[in-house]
XYZ file of C-alpha atoms in Angstrom:
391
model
C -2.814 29.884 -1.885
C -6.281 28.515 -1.634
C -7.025 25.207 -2.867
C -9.691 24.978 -5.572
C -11.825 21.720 -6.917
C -10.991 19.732 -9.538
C -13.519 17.218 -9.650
C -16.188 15.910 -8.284
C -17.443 12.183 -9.688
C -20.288 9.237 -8.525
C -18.827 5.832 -9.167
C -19.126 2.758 -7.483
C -21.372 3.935 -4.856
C -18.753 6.609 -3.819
C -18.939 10.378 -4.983
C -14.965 11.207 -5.789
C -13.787 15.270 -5.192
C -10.208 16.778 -5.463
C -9.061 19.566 -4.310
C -5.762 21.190 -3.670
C -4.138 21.621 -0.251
C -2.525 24.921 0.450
C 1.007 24.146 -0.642
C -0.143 22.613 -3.668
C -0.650 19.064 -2.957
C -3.297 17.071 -4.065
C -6.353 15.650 -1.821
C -9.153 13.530 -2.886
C -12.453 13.010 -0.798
C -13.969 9.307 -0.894
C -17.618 10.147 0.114
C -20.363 7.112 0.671
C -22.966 8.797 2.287
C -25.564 11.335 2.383
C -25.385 14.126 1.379
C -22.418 14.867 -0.613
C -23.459 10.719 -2.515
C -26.290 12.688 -3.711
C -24.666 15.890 -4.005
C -27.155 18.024 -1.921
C -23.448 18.646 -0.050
C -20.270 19.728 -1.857
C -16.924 19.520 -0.541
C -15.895 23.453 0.298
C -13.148 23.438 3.050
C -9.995 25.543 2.083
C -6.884 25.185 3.757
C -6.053 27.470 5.512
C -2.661 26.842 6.840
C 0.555 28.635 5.097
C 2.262 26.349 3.945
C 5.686 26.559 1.749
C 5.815 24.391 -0.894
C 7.905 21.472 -0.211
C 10.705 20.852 -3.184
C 11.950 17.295 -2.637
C 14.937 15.730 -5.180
C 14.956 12.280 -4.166
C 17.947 10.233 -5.901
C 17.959 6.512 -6.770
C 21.093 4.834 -6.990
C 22.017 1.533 -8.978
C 23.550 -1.546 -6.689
C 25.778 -2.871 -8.817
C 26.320 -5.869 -6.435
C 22.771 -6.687 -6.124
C 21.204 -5.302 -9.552
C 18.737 -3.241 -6.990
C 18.105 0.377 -7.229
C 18.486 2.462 -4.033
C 16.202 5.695 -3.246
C 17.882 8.162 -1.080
C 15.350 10.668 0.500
C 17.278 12.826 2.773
C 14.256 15.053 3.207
C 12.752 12.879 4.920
C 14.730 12.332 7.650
C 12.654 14.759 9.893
C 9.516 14.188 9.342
C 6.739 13.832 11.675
C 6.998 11.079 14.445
C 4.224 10.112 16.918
C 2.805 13.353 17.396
C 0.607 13.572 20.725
C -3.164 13.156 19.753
C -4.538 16.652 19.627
C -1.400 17.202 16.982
C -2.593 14.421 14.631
C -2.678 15.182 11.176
C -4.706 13.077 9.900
C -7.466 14.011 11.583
C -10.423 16.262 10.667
C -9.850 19.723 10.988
C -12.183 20.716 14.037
C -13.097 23.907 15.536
C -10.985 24.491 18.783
C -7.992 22.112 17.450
C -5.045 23.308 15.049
C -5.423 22.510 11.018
C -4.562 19.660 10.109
C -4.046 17.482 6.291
C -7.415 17.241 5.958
C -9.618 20.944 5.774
C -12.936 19.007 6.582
C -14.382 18.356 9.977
C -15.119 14.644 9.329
C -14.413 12.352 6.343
C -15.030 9.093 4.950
C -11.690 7.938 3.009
C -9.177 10.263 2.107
C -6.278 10.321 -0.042
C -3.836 12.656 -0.659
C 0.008 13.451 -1.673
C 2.270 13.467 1.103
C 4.414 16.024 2.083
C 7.061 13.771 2.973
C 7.393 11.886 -0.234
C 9.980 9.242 -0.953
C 10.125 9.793 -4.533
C 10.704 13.324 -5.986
C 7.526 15.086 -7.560
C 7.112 17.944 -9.749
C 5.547 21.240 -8.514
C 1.775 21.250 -8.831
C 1.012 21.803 -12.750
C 4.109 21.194 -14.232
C 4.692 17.880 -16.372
C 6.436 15.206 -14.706
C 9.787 15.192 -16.162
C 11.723 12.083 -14.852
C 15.151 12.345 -17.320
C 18.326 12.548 -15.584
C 20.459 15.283 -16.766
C 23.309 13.368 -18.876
C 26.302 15.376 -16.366
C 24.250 13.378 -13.402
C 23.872 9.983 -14.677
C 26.335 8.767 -12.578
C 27.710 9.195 -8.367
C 30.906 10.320 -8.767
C 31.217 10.238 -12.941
C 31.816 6.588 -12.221
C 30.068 4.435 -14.665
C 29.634 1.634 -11.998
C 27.485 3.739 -9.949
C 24.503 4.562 -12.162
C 21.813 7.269 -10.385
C 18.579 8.986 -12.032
C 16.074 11.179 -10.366
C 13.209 9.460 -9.227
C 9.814 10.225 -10.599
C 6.829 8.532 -9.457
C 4.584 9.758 -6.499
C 3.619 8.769 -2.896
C 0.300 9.169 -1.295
C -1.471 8.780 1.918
C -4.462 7.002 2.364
C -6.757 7.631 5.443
C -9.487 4.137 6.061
C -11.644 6.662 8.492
C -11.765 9.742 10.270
C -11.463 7.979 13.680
C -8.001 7.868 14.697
C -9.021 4.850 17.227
C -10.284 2.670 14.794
C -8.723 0.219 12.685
C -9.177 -1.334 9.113
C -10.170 -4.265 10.539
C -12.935 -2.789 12.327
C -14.300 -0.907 9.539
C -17.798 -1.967 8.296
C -18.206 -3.780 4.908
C -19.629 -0.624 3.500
C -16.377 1.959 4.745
C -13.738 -1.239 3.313
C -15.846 -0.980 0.032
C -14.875 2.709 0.042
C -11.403 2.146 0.675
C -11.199 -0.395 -2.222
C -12.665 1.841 -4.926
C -10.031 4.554 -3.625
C -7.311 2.311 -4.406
C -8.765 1.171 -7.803
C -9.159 4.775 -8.910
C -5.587 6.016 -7.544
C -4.183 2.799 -9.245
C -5.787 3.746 -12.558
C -4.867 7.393 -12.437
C -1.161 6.689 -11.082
C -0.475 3.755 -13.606
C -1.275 6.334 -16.213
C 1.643 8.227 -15.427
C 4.748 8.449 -17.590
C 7.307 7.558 -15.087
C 5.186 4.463 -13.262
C 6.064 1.283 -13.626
C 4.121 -0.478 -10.771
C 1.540 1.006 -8.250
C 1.576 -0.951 -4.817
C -0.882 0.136 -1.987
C -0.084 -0.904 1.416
C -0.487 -0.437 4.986
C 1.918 -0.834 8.023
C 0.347 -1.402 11.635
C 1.799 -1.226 14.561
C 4.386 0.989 16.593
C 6.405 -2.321 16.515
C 7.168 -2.199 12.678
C 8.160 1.491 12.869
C 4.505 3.443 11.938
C 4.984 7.117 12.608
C 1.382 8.232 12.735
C -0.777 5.675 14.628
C -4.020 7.306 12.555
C -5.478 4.081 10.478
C -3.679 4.247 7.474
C -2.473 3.647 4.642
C -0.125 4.426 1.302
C 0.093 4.231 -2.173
C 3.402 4.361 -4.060
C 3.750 5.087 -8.048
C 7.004 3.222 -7.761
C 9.321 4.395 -11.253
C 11.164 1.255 -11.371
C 10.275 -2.407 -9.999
C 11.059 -3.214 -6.832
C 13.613 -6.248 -5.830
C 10.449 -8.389 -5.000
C 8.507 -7.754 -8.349
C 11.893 -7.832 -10.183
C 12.342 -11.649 -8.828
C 8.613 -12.735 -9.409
C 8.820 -11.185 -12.895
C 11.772 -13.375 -13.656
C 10.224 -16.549 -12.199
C 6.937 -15.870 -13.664
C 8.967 -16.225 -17.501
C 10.695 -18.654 -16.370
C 7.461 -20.725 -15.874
C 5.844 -19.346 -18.795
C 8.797 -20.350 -21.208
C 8.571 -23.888 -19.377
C 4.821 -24.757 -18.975
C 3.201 -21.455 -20.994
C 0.553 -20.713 -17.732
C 0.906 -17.488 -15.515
C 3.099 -18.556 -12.463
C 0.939 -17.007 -9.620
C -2.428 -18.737 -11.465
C -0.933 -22.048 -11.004
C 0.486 -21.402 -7.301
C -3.296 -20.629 -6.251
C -4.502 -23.800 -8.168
C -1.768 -25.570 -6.289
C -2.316 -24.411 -2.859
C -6.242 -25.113 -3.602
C -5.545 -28.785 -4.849
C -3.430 -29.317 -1.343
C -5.651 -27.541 0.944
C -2.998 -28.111 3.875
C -2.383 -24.113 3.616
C -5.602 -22.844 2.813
C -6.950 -20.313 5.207
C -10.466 -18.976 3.597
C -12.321 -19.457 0.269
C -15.008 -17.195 -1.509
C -16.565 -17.234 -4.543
C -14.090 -15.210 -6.129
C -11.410 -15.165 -3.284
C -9.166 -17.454 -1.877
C -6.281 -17.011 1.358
C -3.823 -19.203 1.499
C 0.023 -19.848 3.630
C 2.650 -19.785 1.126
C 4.338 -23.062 0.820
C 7.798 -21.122 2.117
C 6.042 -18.272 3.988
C 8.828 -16.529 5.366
C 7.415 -14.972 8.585
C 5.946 -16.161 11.743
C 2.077 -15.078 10.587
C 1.874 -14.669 6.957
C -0.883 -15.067 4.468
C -1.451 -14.551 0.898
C -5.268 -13.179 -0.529
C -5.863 -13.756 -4.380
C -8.629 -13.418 -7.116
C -9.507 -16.896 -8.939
C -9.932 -15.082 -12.020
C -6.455 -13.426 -13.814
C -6.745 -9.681 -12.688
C -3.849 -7.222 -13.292
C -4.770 -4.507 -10.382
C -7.341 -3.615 -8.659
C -8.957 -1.228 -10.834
C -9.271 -4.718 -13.205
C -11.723 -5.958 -10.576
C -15.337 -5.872 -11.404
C -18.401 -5.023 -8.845
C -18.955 -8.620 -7.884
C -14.980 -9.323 -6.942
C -14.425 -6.201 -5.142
C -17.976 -6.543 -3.390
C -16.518 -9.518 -2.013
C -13.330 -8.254 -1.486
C -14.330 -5.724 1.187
C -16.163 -8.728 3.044
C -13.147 -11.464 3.021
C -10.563 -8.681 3.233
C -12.301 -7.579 6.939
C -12.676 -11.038 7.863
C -8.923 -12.267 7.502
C -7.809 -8.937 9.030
C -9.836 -9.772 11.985
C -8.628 -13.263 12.322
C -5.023 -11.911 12.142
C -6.302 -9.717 15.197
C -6.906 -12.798 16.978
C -3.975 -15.117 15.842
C -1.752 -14.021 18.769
C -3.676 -14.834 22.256
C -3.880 -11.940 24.329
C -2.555 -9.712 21.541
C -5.290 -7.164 20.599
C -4.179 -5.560 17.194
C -1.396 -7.629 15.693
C 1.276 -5.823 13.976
C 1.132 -5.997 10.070
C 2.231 -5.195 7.289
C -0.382 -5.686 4.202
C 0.623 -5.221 0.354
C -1.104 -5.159 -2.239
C 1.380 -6.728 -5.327
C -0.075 -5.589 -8.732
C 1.154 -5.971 -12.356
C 3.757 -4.061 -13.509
C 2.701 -0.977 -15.867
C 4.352 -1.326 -19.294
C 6.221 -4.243 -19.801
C 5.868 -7.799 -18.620
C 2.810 -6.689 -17.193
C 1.109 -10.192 -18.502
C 3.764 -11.636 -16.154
C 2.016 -10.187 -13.142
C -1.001 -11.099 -11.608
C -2.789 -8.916 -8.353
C -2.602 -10.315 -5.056
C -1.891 -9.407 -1.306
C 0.934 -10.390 1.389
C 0.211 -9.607 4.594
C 2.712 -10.681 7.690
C 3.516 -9.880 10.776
C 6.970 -9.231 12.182
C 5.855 -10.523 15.792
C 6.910 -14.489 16.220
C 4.802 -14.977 19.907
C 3.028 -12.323 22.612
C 5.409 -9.332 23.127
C 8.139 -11.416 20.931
C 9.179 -9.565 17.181
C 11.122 -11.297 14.853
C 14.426 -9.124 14.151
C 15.787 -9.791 10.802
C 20.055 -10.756 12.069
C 23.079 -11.567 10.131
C 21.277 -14.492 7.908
C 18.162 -12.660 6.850
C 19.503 -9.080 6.762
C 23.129 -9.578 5.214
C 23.009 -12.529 3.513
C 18.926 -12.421 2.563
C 18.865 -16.117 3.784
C 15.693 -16.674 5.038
C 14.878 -18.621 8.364
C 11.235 -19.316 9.839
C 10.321 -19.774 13.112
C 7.015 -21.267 12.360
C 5.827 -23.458 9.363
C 3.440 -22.542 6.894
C 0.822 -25.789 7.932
C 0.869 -24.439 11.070
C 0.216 -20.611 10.965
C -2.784 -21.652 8.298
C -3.928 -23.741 11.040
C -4.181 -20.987 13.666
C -5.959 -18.802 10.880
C -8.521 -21.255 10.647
C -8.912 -21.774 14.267
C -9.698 -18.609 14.784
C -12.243 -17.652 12.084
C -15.155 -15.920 13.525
């Protein structure tokens, strides 16, 4: 099957082109530079591995202890694991190396659908169809297991073509890039029938468990809310019904009004420790103006986005002495899709598991089976270090 173009737009700066991988899947080029901004260039790689198309069934399972829905992926089990370097699939397809995700020989930001998906899809051109067949609606025909097939998609988000680099060493014109790709896949995955939040987010680190060490990212079209949002959704009414603000409005306002915490302020940005962080190094990034997503932001917030985002990344680098590129994980929390999405407001969470140099925090018998939480560090002091270290 060869992959034909779907689309090629300017926005933002950034000249947007889809195309379909061999099996199907759908890749998007991010372009910011000459010649395919202009479009003197065209993107006109095929793929030409043979590739069978993958048919994944993911189910998700109802806790009825916790209220949480479960996604089991079995598929997944065997995916790809630290492949050696001239195996990387993320990387350009180059003459004298073996195909790889990506047809063209170099790339600004890519995204596209992963072949190892956590959440089922539907074949290429068929209508997402997420209702549970009424003889399945429950493990076992017991009505205190409730299941449902999943929905919602999962993509893969490549920062650069350098497999070397890192986000935080991107320049302010590449993180610009990445932003408007996660602004347009927001807006087209939030459209979706089955998606009720879109979350993009990026793990770092062979210490948390990455697979590919290729910078980066994902982007999940999650068809339920997660445990976290579910919790912040139910606090946020809670304040509403109690003082009528947005919860996460007046939580920045706070933490800006105490200034113990704060870590960096913008015009339109502000970090900050949360008053009960939970992990050794953690740090919250917000808008001060009440944005949804990121596709709410306009030219002037995500202009300054790319610029703050870089430098707290960069200070996170340095937060751990002798520690080169500290082990993250950074999330981007956005409004639910439907309902309750006034409830939600965009921000990020980035933390590290690692507690000292060479040192991780493993999540024992209070954090992982009882969901007690217990920091090593306090909040005054980790926003301290992040200040020390600015640049």
């Amino acid at each position: 099957m060869h992959p034909t173009v779907t689309g090629t737009t300017p926005a933002r700066g950034v000249r947007k082109t889809s195309i379909r991988l061999a099996d199907g899947r759908e890749l998007i080029y991010f372009d910011d530079r000459e010649p395919f901004l202009s479009g003197t260039a065209t993107r006109s790689e095929i793929d030409t591995r043979s590739l069978p198309v993958m048919h994944t069934r993911s189910d998700v399972r109802y806790d009825v202890l916790t209220g949480e829905w479960v996604v089991l992926a079995a598929h997944r089990m065997n995916r790809t694991y630290q492949p050696p370097s001239e195996e990387n699939p993320l990387a350009p397809t180059r003459p004298g190396r073996p195909p790889t995700e990506i047809p063209a020989p170099d790339y600004d930001v890519v995204v596209f659908e992963n072949r190892f998906p956590s959440f089922s899809q539907p074949p290429a051109g068929t209508v997402d169809d997420t209702t549970a067949d009424p003889a399945e609606s429950f493990v076992d025909g017991e009505p205190l297991w409730p299941r449902r097939r999943t929905g919602g998609r999962c993509e893969v988000v490549c920062f650069t073509s350098d497999p070397a680099a890192s986000f935080a060493e991107l320049s302010q014109r590449r993180a610009r890039t990445v932003i408007e790709a996660w602004a347009d896949r927001t807006r087209s995955l939030s459209a979706m029938p089955s998606t009720r939040q879109v979350v993009c987010f990026e793990n770092r680190g062979e210490e948390i468990g990455v697979t590919l060490s290729h910078p980066h990212g994902q982007i999940y079209a999650y068809p339920y809310l997660p445990p976290r949002t579910q919790s912040l959704i139910r606090q946020s009414r809670l304040h509403r019904e109690k003082t009528g603000r947005l919860l996460l409005a007046d939580v920045l306002d706070a933490e800006r009004r105490a200034g113990s915490r704060m870590v960096l302020t913008g015009e339109h940005w502000s970090g900050y420790v949360p008053a009960a962080a939970r992990w050794p190094l953690e740090v919250h990034l917000a808008p001060h103006r009440d944005v949804a997503d990121l596709a709410a932001l306009d030219d002037a917030e995500a202009d300054e986005l790319a610029t703050v985002y870089l430098e707290l990344l960069r200070r996170v680098d340095r937060f751990f002495p002798g520690v080169h590129r500290t082990p993250y994980i950074a999330a981007w929390h956005q409004a639910p899709v439907g309902a309750d999405r006034d409830l939600g407001r965009l921000h990020l969470q980035l933390f590290s598991l690692m507690r000292s140099p060479g040192r991780m925090k493993f999540l024992a018998g209070s954090e992982s089976a009882l969901g007690a939480w217990i920091n090593d560090s306090t909040p005054e002091d980790i926003a301290r270090r992040l200040r020390d270290v600015a640049s």
